[in-house]
Structure formats: structure tokens, C-alpha cells
Short mmCIF file of C-alpha atoms in Angstrom, two decimals:
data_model
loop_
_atom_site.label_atom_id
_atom_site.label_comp_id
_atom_site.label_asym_id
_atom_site.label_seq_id
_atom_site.Cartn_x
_atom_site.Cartn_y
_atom_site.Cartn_z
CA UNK A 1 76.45 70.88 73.35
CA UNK A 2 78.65 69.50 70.78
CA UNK A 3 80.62 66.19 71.75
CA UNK A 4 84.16 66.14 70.73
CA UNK A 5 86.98 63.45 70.50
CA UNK A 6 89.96 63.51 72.43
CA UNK A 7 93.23 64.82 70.06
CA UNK A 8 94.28 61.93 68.08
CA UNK A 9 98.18 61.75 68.68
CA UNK A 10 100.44 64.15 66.19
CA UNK A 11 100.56 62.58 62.40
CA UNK A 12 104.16 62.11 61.36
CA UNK A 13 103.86 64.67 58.74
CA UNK A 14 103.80 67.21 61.58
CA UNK A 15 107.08 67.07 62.99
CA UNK A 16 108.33 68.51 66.01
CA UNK A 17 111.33 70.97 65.34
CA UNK A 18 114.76 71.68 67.23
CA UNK A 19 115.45 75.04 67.98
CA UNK A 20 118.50 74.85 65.46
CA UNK A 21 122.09 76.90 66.22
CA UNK A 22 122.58 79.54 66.81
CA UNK A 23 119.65 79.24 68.94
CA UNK A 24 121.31 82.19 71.36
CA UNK A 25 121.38 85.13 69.28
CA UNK A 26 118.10 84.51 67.44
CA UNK A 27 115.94 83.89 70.61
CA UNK A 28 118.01 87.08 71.82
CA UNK A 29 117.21 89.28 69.50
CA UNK A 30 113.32 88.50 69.34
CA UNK A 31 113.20 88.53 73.03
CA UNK A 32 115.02 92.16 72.84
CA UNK A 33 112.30 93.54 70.14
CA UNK A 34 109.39 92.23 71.84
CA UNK A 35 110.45 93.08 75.37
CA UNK A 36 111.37 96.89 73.99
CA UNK A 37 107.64 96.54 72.27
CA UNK A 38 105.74 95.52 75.44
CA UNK A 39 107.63 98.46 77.16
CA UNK A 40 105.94 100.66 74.49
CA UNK A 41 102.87 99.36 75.40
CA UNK A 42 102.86 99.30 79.05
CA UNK A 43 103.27 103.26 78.63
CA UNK A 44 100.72 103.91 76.14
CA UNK A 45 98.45 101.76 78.65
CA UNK A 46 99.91 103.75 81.27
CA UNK A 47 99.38 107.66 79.42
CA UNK A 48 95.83 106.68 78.08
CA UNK A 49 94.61 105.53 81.49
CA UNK A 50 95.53 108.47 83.30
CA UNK A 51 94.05 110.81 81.08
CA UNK A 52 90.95 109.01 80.73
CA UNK A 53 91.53 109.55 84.40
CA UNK A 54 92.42 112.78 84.69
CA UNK A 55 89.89 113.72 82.11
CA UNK A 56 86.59 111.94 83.36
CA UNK A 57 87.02 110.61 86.95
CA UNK A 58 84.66 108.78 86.05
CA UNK A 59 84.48 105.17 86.74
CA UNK A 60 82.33 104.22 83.92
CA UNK A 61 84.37 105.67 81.39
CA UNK A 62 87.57 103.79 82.92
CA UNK A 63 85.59 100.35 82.74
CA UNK A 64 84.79 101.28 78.88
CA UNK A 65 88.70 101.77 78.39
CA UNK A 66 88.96 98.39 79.84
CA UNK A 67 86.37 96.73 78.14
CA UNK A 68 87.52 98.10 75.03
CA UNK A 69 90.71 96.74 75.63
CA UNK A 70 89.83 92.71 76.67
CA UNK A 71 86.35 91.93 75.04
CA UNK A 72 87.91 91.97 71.14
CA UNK A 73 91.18 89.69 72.40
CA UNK A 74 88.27 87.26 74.03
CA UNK A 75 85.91 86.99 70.63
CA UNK A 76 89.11 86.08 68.38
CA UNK A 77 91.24 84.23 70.60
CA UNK A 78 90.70 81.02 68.99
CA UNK A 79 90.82 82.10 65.52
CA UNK A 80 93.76 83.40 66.47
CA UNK A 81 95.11 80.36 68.14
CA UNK A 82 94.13 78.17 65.13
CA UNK A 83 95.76 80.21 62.71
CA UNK A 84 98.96 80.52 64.86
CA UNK A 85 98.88 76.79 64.66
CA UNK A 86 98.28 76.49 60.98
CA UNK A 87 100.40 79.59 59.41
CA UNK A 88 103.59 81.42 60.06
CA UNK A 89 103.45 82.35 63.69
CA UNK A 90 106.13 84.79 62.81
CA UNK A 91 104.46 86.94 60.06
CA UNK A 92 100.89 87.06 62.14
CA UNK A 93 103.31 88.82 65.00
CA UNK A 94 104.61 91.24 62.37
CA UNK A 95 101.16 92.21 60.67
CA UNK A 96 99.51 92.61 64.36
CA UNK A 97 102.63 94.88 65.71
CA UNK A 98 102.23 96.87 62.48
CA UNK A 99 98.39 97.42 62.44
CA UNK A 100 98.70 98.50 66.37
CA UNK A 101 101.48 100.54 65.53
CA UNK A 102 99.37 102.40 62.76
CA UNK A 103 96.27 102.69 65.73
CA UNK A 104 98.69 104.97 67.78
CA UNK A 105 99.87 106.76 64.68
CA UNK A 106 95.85 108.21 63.96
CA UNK A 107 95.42 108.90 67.82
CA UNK A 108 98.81 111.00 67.69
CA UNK A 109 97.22 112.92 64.47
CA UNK A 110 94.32 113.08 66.45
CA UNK A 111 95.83 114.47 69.97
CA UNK A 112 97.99 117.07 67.83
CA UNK A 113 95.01 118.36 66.65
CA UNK A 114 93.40 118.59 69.85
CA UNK A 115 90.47 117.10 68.06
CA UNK A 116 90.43 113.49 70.40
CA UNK A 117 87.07 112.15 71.71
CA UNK A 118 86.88 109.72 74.34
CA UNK A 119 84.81 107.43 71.80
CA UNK A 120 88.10 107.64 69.32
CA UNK A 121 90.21 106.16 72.37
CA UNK A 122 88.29 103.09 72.58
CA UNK A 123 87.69 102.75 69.22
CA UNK A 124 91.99 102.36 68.69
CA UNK A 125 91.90 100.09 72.23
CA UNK A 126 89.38 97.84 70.54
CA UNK A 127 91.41 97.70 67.32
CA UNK A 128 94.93 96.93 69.38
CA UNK A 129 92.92 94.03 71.33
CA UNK A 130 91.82 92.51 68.18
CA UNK A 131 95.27 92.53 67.04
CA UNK A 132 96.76 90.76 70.46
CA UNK A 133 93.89 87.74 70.09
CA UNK A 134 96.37 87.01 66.73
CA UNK A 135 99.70 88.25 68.14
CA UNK A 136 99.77 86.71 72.03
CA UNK A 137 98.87 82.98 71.03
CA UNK A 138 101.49 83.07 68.01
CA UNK A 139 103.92 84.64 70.43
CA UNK A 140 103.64 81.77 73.08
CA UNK A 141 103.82 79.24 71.24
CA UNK A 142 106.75 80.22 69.59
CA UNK A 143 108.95 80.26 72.67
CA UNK A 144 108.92 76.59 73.01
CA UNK A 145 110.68 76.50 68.96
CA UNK A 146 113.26 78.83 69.63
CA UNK A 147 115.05 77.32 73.02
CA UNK A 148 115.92 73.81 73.99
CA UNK A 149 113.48 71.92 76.07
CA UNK A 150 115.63 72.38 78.49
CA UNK A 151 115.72 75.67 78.79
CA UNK A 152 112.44 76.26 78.76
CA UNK A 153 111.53 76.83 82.64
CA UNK A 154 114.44 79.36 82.24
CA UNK A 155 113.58 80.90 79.13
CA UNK A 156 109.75 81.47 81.10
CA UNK A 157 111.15 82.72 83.83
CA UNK A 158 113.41 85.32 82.27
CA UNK A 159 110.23 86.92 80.71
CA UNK A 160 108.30 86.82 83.64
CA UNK A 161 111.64 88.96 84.74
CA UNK A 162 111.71 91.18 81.90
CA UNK A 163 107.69 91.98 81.56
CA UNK A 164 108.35 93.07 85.18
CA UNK A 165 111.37 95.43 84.42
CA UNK A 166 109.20 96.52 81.63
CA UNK A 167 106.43 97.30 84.51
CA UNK A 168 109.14 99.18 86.92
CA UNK A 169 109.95 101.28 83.43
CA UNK A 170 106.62 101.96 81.60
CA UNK A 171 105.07 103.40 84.60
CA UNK A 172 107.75 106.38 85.60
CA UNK A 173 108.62 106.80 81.86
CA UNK A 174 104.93 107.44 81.13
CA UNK A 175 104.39 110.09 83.89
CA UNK A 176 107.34 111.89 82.66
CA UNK A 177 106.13 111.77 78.92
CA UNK A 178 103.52 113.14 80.21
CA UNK A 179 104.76 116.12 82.19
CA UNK A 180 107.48 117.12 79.02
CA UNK A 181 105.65 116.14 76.06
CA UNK A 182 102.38 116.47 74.33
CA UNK A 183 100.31 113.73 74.95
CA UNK A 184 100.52 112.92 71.12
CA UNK A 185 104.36 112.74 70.89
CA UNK A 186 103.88 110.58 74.35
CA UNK A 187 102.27 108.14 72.27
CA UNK A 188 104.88 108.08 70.02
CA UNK A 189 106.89 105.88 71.70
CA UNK A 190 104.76 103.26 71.56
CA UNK A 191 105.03 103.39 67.71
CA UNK A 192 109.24 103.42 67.83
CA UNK A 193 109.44 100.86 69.95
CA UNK A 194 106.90 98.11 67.81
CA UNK A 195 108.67 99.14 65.07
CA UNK A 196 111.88 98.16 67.00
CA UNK A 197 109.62 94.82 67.81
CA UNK A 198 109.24 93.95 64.22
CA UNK A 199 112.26 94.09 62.66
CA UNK A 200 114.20 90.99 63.81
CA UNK A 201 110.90 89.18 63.13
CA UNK A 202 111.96 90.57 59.34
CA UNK A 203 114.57 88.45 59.55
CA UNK A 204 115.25 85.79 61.81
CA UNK A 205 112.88 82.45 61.04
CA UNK A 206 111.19 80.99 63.98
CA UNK A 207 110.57 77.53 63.57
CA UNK A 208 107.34 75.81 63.68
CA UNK A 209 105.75 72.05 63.50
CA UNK A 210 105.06 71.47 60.41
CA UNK A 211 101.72 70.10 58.84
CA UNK A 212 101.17 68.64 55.48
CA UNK A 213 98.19 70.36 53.66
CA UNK A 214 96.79 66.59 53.34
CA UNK A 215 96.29 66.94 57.11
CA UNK A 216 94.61 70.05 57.95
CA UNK A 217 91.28 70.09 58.72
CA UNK A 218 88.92 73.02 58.74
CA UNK A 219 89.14 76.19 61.02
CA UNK A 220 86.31 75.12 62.83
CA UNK A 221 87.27 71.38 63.54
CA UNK A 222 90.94 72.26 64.55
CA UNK A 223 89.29 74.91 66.76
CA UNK A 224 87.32 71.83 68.20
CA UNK A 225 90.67 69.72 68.47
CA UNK A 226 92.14 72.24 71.15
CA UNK A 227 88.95 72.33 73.02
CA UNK A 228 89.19 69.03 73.15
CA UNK A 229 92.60 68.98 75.05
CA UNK A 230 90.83 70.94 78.19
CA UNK A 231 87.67 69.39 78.33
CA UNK A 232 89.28 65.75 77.94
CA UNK A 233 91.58 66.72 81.20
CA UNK A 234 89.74 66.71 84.66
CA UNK A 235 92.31 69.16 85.86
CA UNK A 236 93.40 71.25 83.02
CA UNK A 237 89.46 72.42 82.30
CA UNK A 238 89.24 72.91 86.38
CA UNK A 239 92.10 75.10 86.17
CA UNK A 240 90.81 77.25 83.07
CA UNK A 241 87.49 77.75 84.96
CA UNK A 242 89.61 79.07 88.51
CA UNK A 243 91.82 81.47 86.45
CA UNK A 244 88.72 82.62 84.49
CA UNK A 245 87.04 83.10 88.03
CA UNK A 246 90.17 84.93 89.23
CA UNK A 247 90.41 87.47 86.72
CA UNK A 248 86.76 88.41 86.58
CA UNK A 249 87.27 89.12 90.55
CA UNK A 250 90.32 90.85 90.60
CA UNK A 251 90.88 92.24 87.34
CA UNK A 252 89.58 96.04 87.68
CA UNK A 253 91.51 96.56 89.97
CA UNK A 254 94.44 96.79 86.97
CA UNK A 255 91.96 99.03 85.13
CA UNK A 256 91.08 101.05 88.68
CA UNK A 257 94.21 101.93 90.10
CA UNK A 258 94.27 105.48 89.10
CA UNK A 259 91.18 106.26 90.19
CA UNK A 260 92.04 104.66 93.62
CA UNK A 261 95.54 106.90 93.69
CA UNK A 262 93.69 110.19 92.68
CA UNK A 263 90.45 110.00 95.00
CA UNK A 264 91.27 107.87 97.85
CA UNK A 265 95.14 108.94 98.14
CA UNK A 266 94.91 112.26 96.26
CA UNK A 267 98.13 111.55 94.29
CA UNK A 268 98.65 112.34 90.96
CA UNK A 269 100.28 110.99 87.62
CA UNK A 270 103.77 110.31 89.71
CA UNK A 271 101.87 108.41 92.68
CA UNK A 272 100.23 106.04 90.31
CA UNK A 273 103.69 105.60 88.58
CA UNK A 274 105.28 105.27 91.66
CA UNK A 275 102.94 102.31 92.91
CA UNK A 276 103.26 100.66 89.32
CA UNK A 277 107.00 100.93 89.64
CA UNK A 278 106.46 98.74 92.83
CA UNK A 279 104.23 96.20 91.38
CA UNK A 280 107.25 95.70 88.61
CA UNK A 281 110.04 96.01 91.59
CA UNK A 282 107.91 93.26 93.15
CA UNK A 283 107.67 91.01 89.61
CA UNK A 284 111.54 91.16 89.53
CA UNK A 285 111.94 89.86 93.02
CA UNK A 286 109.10 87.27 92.44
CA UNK A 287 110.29 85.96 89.13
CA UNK A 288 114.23 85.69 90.44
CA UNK A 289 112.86 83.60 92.65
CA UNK A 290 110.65 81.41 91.20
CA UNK A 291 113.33 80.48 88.37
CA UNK A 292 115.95 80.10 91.33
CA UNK A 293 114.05 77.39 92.67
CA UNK A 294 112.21 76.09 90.16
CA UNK A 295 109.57 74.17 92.06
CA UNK A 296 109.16 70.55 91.04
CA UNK A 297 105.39 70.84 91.14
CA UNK A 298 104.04 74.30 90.48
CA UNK A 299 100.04 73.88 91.21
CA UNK A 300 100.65 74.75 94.52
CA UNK A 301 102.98 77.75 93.60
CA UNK A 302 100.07 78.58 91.58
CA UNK A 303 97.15 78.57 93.78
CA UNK A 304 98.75 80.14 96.53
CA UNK A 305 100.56 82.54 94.86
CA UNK A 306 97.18 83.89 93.47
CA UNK A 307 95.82 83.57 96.64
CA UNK A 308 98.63 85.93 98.36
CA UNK A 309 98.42 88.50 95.47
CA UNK A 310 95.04 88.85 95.79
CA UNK A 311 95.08 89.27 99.73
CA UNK A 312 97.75 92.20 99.28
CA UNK A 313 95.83 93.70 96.99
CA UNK A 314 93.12 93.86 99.37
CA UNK A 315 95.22 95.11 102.01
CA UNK A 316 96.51 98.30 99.70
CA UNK A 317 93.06 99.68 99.98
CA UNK A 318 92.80 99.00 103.74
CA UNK A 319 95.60 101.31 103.88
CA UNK A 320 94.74 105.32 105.72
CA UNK A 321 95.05 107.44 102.97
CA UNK A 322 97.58 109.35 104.36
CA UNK A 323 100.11 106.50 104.07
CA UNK A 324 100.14 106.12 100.57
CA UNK A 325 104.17 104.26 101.14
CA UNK A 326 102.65 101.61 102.62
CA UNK A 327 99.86 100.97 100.06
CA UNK A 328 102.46 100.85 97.42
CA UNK A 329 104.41 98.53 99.28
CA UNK A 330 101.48 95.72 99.56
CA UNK A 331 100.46 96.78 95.86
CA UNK A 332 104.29 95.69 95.09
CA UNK A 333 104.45 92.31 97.37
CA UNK A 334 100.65 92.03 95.00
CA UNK A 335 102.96 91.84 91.89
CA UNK A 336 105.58 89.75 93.58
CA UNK A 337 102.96 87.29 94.44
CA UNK A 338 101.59 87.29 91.18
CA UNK A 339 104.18 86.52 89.48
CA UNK A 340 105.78 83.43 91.72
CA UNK A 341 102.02 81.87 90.87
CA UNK A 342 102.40 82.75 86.83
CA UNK A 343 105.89 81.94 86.43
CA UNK A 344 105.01 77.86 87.25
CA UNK A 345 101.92 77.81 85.64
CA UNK A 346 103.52 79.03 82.13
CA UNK A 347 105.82 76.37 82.67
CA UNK A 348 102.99 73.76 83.03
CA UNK A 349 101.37 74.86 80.37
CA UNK A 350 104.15 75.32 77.37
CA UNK A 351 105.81 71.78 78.94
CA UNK A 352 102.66 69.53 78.71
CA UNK A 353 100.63 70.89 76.05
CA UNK A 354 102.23 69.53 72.41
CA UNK A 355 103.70 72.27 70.68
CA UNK A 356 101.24 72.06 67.19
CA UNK A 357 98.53 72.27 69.22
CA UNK A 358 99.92 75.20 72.35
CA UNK A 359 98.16 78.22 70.05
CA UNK A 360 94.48 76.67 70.07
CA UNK A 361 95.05 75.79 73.70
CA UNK A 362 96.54 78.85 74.81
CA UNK A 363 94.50 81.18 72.62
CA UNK A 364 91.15 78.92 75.01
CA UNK A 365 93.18 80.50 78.24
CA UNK A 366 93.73 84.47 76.10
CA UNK A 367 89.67 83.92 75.37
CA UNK A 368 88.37 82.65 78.86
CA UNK A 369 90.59 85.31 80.94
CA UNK A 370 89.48 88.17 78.75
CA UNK A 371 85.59 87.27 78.37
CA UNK A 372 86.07 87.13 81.85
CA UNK A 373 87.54 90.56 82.54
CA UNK A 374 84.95 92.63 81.00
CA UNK A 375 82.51 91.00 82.49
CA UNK A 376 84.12 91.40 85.54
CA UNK A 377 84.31 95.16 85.12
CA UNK A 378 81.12 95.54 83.93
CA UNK A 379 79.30 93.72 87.38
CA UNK A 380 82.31 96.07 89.68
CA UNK A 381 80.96 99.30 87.84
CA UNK A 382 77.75 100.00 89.79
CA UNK A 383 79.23 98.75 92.65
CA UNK A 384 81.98 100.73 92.77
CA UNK A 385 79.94 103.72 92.05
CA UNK A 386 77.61 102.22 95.51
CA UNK A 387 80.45 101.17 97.71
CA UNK A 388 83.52 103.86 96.42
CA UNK A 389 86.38 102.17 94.71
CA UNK A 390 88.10 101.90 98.04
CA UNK A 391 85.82 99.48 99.56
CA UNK A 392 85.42 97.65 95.68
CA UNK A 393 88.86 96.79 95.95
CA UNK A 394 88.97 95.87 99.30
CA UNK A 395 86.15 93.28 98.58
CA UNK A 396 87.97 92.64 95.35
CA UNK A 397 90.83 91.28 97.20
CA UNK A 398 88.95 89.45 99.44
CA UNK A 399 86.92 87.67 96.94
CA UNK A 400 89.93 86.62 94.44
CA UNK A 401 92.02 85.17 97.82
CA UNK A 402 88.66 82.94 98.54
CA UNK A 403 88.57 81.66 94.83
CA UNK A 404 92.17 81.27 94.17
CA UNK A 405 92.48 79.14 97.81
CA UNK A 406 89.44 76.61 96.58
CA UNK A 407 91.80 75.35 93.93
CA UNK A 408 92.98 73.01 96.93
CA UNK A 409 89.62 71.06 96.98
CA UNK A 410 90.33 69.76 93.67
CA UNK A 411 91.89 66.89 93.70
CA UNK A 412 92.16 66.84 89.65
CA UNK A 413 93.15 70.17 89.77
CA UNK A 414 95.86 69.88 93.33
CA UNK A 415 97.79 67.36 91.25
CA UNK A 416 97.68 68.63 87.25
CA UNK A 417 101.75 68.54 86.98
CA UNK A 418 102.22 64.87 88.75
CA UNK A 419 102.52 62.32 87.00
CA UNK A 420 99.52 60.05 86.20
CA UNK A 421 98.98 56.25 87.62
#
């Protein structure tokens, strides 16, 4: 293992930058595009799904889709990160929108034709996933340039609240694209609405620290100067490891749910948007009330939060299958949960970590979460297939609420956002 130095502190050349007036309207407007782009996206997640679904019922070929999906985002997470960190975050958002937008433009051509194979699917999710290890580091790091520190827990909180109104959308919108469209002008939204995305990123600057070329180091060795800002902290490298073990547990179930809805609740394309709608209903309430409050010290918020979304999503399998209300009601309190745990750790993270260095870190967090979740998927597969997804998420559930619940033996880790003696 290579040993590496702790971060030396910021040079002066790279200066820290004020949001600038009017802040408002510019953070506005890129919120607006990229909230109407993740809506996009939540339905072409939510159309493709279902008719790999609908087409296989196969869990394999689900857990494929997923994999597809998460392992490219893990590889080039912290190329990504570095880059976001050393070039315009702004223009890496606008060429990753565009070459995802141009993935769902050849599977339209390819649906219209009726010529799609199952291998062309996950050849476009694997593309898209690449693009997201440069566009979701860039993305977060930019938030903390275009608001006041001040406004930060806010500005957190508010997206937390909009990716969940997104969630309440994408899924009933995408079941009725579905039942009125072809499934190739379906997917056309998704390509309207990252086009929407881009173009205030066309022209509104989004400032970021600046770093005189003297200064830079290598790829590699500013790669290493991120890692160095988790493995130097007890309780930041304790928490990376929990939310990597988290989301290897409990993260087909995301991938899974159709399957559950179609063979354990025989429901269709509306029952699965129906319970997604919930999960979202259950975001909103969660992240209102997280940014009401806004908790002084968020670890526990964190850990427990996890802890209680992972227990109701344990007890929406539990559920008779002839009370399918009830299992999206503890699928939606899962959501809810979620998101009053995610809400305070974004916070802690954007807060404490210096800006010029948030996309290396954060891109560590994209890459350990999504190495994570296909491996996850890939041990839940044959089990699944041995136990019935019923019983995989029940044990699912049980298993994340165990991990996320340790967090509270770590000292280093119970105390991450207090201040040090």
C-alpha cells in the first residue's frame, strides 16, 4: 500500500470564491435545468426497468441493468473528481448531459425499429454511468460556489426536496408514457428535458477555486491528495466504509422493486409507479423536515435515519400480498427515512470538506457506493433466485438496519461533525 501525506493547506494562488450577485437567479436557473434533467432521468430509469421487467422476469437480467448502470460511475469516479477539481466544472456537466442525451437518442432509433436487444440496453446504461462518474462530482461541488455559506444547509435541503418531487413525478409520468406512447417516443423525454438541463449551463458561469498552473500536480498525485483527506480522518474513512456497507446490502432492492410488485403483489406498471410515487411523497415529507430543524449534529440523523429506512424496507416485503396499500406505505416512510439521514450528511460533507478539493473527495464516496452496489447485486442474484425476492428483501432490510445501527460503536465515527479538542 502506498503511504500518502495529509493535504497540505490550500496555496494562495487557489482562492476561494464568493458566490457573486445575483447569486438568486443564477443558482435558480441551474437548479431548474438540472432538477427538470434528473426528472428525465428518473423516467427513463423508470420505462427501461419495467420493460426489462416486463420483458424477462428475470432476475438476472434486472441485476445486469443494474450493474450496467453503477460499475462504470465506480471505475471513473476519481478521474472524474480530479478533473472536476482541476477544469471547468461547468462544461464537464454540459459534455456529460449531451453524450447521455445522444445514448437515448440511438435507443429511440433503435425501439422505433423494433430492432432493440437487451445487450443494446446495457450497452447505453453503461455509457450514461460513465458519463455521471464526470457529471455528479462536478455537480456537487459546484453547489457550494453558487450560494452563500450560509445558505448552504438550505440550498441541500431544497434538493433533497426537489430530487424527491422529481421521484413522486418520474414514476406515474413513466407508466403513463408507457401506456400512450411507444416506448421509443417514451424515451424521448429524457432527451428534451437534458437538453432543457444544458442550456443555462450555456450561459450562466459557475464559479470555481482557482489554481495556478504552477500548482497542479499530476492526475495521479491530486487523485492521491483527496484520498488522503479520508484516510487521514478516523471518522470520515469509518463513515465511507458504513455507507459503502449500506449500499451493497440494501441497494437491489432499488434495482428489484418491479420484480417484487409484479410476482409477489401481481401489480403492474401503475403499482410499481404508485409505490415509487410514495417513496418521493415520503422524500418530500423527510426533507421538509430535516431543513426545518436543521439538526446541530447530523451523525446521529444519519445513522439512524439509515437504520429506519432500511427496517421499513424490510417490513414492505413482510407485507400479505394482498395488501399491496400497506407495502407502499412502509416503502414511502423507507424514502422518508432515507432522506432525513442524507439530507445531514450532505451537509457534513459540502461544509467540512474545502471546496478545491470536494470533487476528489466526493467523487471517493460516487466510487465506493457504486463498486459497492454491483457487487452487492451480484452476491443477492443467486440468492434471490434460492430464497424468492420476497424473502431477499426481507433479509435485505434486516441486514442494512444491523449495519447502519453499528455506526454507534464508533466513537470516531458518533462524533465526525463536533468539534475537535
Amino acid at each position: 500500500m502506498t503511504c500518502v501525506s495529509p493535504p497540505a493547506p490550500a496555496s494562495p494562488t487557489a482562492s476561494a470564491i464568493a458566490p457573486g450577485s445575483p447569486w438568486k437567479l443564477r443558482y435558480g436557473l441551474i437548479f431548474a435545468g438540472q432538477s427538470l434533467s434528473l426528472l428525465g432521468s428518473a423516467l427513463t430509469q423508470f420505462v427501461l426497468l419495467w420493460w426489462i421487467t416486463d420483458t424477462t422476469g428475470d432476475i438476472s437480467a434486472l441485476a445486469t441493468a443494474g450493474i450496467a448502470a453503477l460499475l462504470p460511475q465506480a471505475v471513473l469516479s476519481p478521474l472524474g473528481g480530479t478533473l472536476a477539481d482541476r477544469y471547468s466544472r461547468r462544461l464537464l456537466m454540459i459534455c456529460a448531459d449531451l453524450v447521455s442525451a445522444l445514448c437515448m437518442v440511438v435507443l429511440i432509433a433503435l425501439f422505433l425499429a423494433d430492432s432493440i436487444a437487451l445487450w443494446q440496453v446495457y450497452t447505453m446504461l453503461t455509457i450514461r454511468s460513465a458519463m455521471q462518474a464526470f457529471q455528479a462530482p462536478a455537480a456537487a461541488a459546484s453547489v457550494a460556489m453558487l450560494v452563500p455559506p450560509g445558505f448552504l444547509p438550505r440550498a441541500v435541503g431544497l434538493s433533497q426536496t426537489v430530487q424527491a418531487l422529481m421521484t413522486v413525478a418520474a414514476a406515474p409520468l413513466g407508466a403513463l408514457a408507457i401506456s400512450i406512447l411507444p416506448m421509443g417516443w417514451a424515451l424521448g423525454i429524457d432527451v428534451g428535458t437534458a437538453l432543457l438541463g444544458i442550456v443555462p449551463l450555456l450561459f450562466l458561469r459557475i464559479p470555481q477555486p482557482r489554481v495556478a498552473r504552477e500548482d497542479r500536480q499530476g492526475l495521479w498525485r491530486e487523485f492521491r491528495t483527496g484520498l488522503a483527506v479520508v484516510t487521514s480522518n478516523p471518522g470520515l474513512s469509518r463513515l465511507y466504509l458504513l455507507l459503502g456497507a449500506v449500499v451493497l446490502v440494501i441497494m437491489p432492492a432499488f434495482t428489484l422493486v418491479p420484480l417484487l410488485v409484479k410476482e409477489y403483489f401481481g401489480g403492474g406498471a401503475p403499482q410499481v409507479g404508485f409505490m415509487e410515487a410514495m417513496a418521493g411523497v415520503g422524500m418530500i415529507a423527510g426533507g421538509m423536515f430535516v431543513t426545518a430543524i436543521a439538526p446541530r449534529h447530523g451523525m446521529p440523523w444519519v445513522l439512524l435515519g439509515f437504520g429506519a429506512s432500511c427496517a421499513t424496507l424490510a417490513l414492505t416485503a413482510l407485507v400479505p400480498p394482498t395488501l399491496f396499500g400497506v407495502a407502499a406505505f412502509w416503502w414511502g416512510l423507507s424514502g422518508g427515512a432515507f432522506i432525513a439521514g442524507n439530507t445531514p450528511l450532505t451537509t457534513l460533507l459540502q461544509s467540512t470538506i474545502p471546496n478545491h478539493l470536494q470533487g476528489r473527495v466526493l467523487s471517493l464516496l460516487n466510487m465506493v457506493m457504486a463498486l459497492a452496489a454491483p457487487v452487492g447485486l451480484a452476491l443477492a442474484t443467486p440468492l434471490g433466485e434460492a430464497i424468492g425476492v420476497r424473502w431477499l428483501f426481507v433479509a435485505m432490510g434486516v441486514a442494512g438496519t444491523l449495519v447502519s445501527l453499528s455506526g454507534f460503536l464508533s466513537p470516531a465515527l458518533r462524533n465526525l461533525d463536533r468539534p475537535q479538542k
